[in-house]
XYZ file of C-alpha atoms in Angstrom:
111
model
C 98.074 100.751 71.980
C 95.636 97.979 72.741
C 96.812 94.442 73.160
C 95.033 91.215 72.410
C 94.257 90.991 76.132
C 92.259 94.208 75.935
C 90.208 92.887 73.048
C 89.602 89.534 74.737
C 88.553 91.241 77.950
C 86.219 93.557 76.033
C 84.611 90.568 74.310
C 83.651 89.177 77.738
C 82.769 92.416 79.538
C 81.287 94.437 76.680
C 81.975 97.781 78.386
C 84.990 99.818 77.290
C 85.009 101.990 80.458
C 85.314 98.868 82.603
C 88.142 97.510 80.441
C 89.932 100.877 80.613
C 89.639 100.923 84.418
C 90.775 97.316 84.686
C 93.895 97.797 82.560
C 94.576 101.403 83.596
C 94.068 101.397 87.379
C 93.722 97.846 88.660
C 96.368 95.999 86.628
C 99.378 98.133 87.709
C 98.428 97.757 91.381
C 98.246 93.978 91.282
C 101.033 93.319 88.756
C 103.558 92.398 91.465
C 101.311 89.845 93.180
C 102.938 86.411 93.473
C 99.727 84.495 92.856
C 96.055 84.711 92.035
C 94.386 85.052 95.403
C 90.685 85.358 94.727
C 87.521 84.902 96.711
C 84.349 83.589 95.096
C 81.149 84.797 96.749
C 78.041 83.016 95.573
C 75.091 85.385 95.228
C 72.324 82.919 94.464
C 70.391 82.192 91.326
C 69.365 84.619 88.606
C 65.585 85.070 88.323
C 65.351 84.940 84.542
C 66.990 81.643 83.698
C 68.030 80.204 87.057
C 71.764 80.475 86.364
C 73.974 80.449 89.446
C 75.598 83.859 90.000
C 78.812 84.724 91.855
C 81.112 87.675 92.508
C 84.876 87.286 92.239
C 86.972 89.472 94.518
C 90.732 89.903 94.776
C 91.524 89.000 98.386
C 94.007 91.726 99.344
C 92.978 94.312 96.740
C 90.723 96.137 99.219
C 93.633 96.393 101.678
C 95.747 97.941 98.926
C 92.967 100.404 98.090
C 92.474 101.397 101.748
C 96.189 102.000 102.287
C 96.369 103.997 99.049
C 93.392 106.139 100.025
C 94.890 106.794 103.482
C 98.079 107.969 101.819
C 96.250 110.333 99.467
C 93.605 111.699 101.833
C 94.795 113.490 104.972
C 92.013 112.237 107.208
C 89.266 109.693 106.790
C 85.999 110.772 108.314
C 83.896 107.971 109.721
C 80.283 108.453 110.573
C 78.548 106.480 113.241
C 75.040 105.478 112.512
C 72.483 105.613 115.237
C 69.581 103.264 115.388
C 66.120 104.555 114.918
C 63.720 104.134 117.763
C 62.191 100.719 117.640
C 58.547 100.070 116.940
C 58.281 98.326 120.290
C 59.083 101.547 122.154
C 56.534 103.424 120.084
C 53.811 100.892 120.814
C 54.590 100.927 124.533
C 54.256 104.720 124.602
C 50.973 104.476 122.764
C 49.554 101.824 125.079
C 50.573 103.395 128.391
C 47.978 106.230 128.352
C 45.282 103.778 127.349
C 46.133 101.485 130.247
C 45.955 104.383 132.710
C 42.601 105.522 131.356
C 41.071 102.079 131.532
C 42.230 101.537 135.104
C 40.743 104.897 136.164
C 37.468 104.159 134.451
C 37.279 100.697 136.017
C 38.004 102.129 139.492
C 35.179 104.665 138.996
C 32.847 101.846 137.977
C 33.739 99.889 141.137
C 32.659 102.783 143.421
């Protein structure tokens, strides 16, 4: 049974899957919150019409999701990313043989 809140939310969002997720999964998890703790993150201006854009995030919702996922999954696997070799190291390797060749050729010219 849909309430008026569902219809109002759908009129703003325009996506029934998003409304279903909001009222089905998110709403029960945050129903016991004592207040509306939100964070507004400004994302800049939209290219088309220059309207200012922002994302709204529930402050402790991510903490709730992390604790819920730890409870459901036996072990979280974290991957460490390694950095790729820098361009500076590649250019140094490329220039070293050239430097050696030029110094040998200049020493031969000096003889």
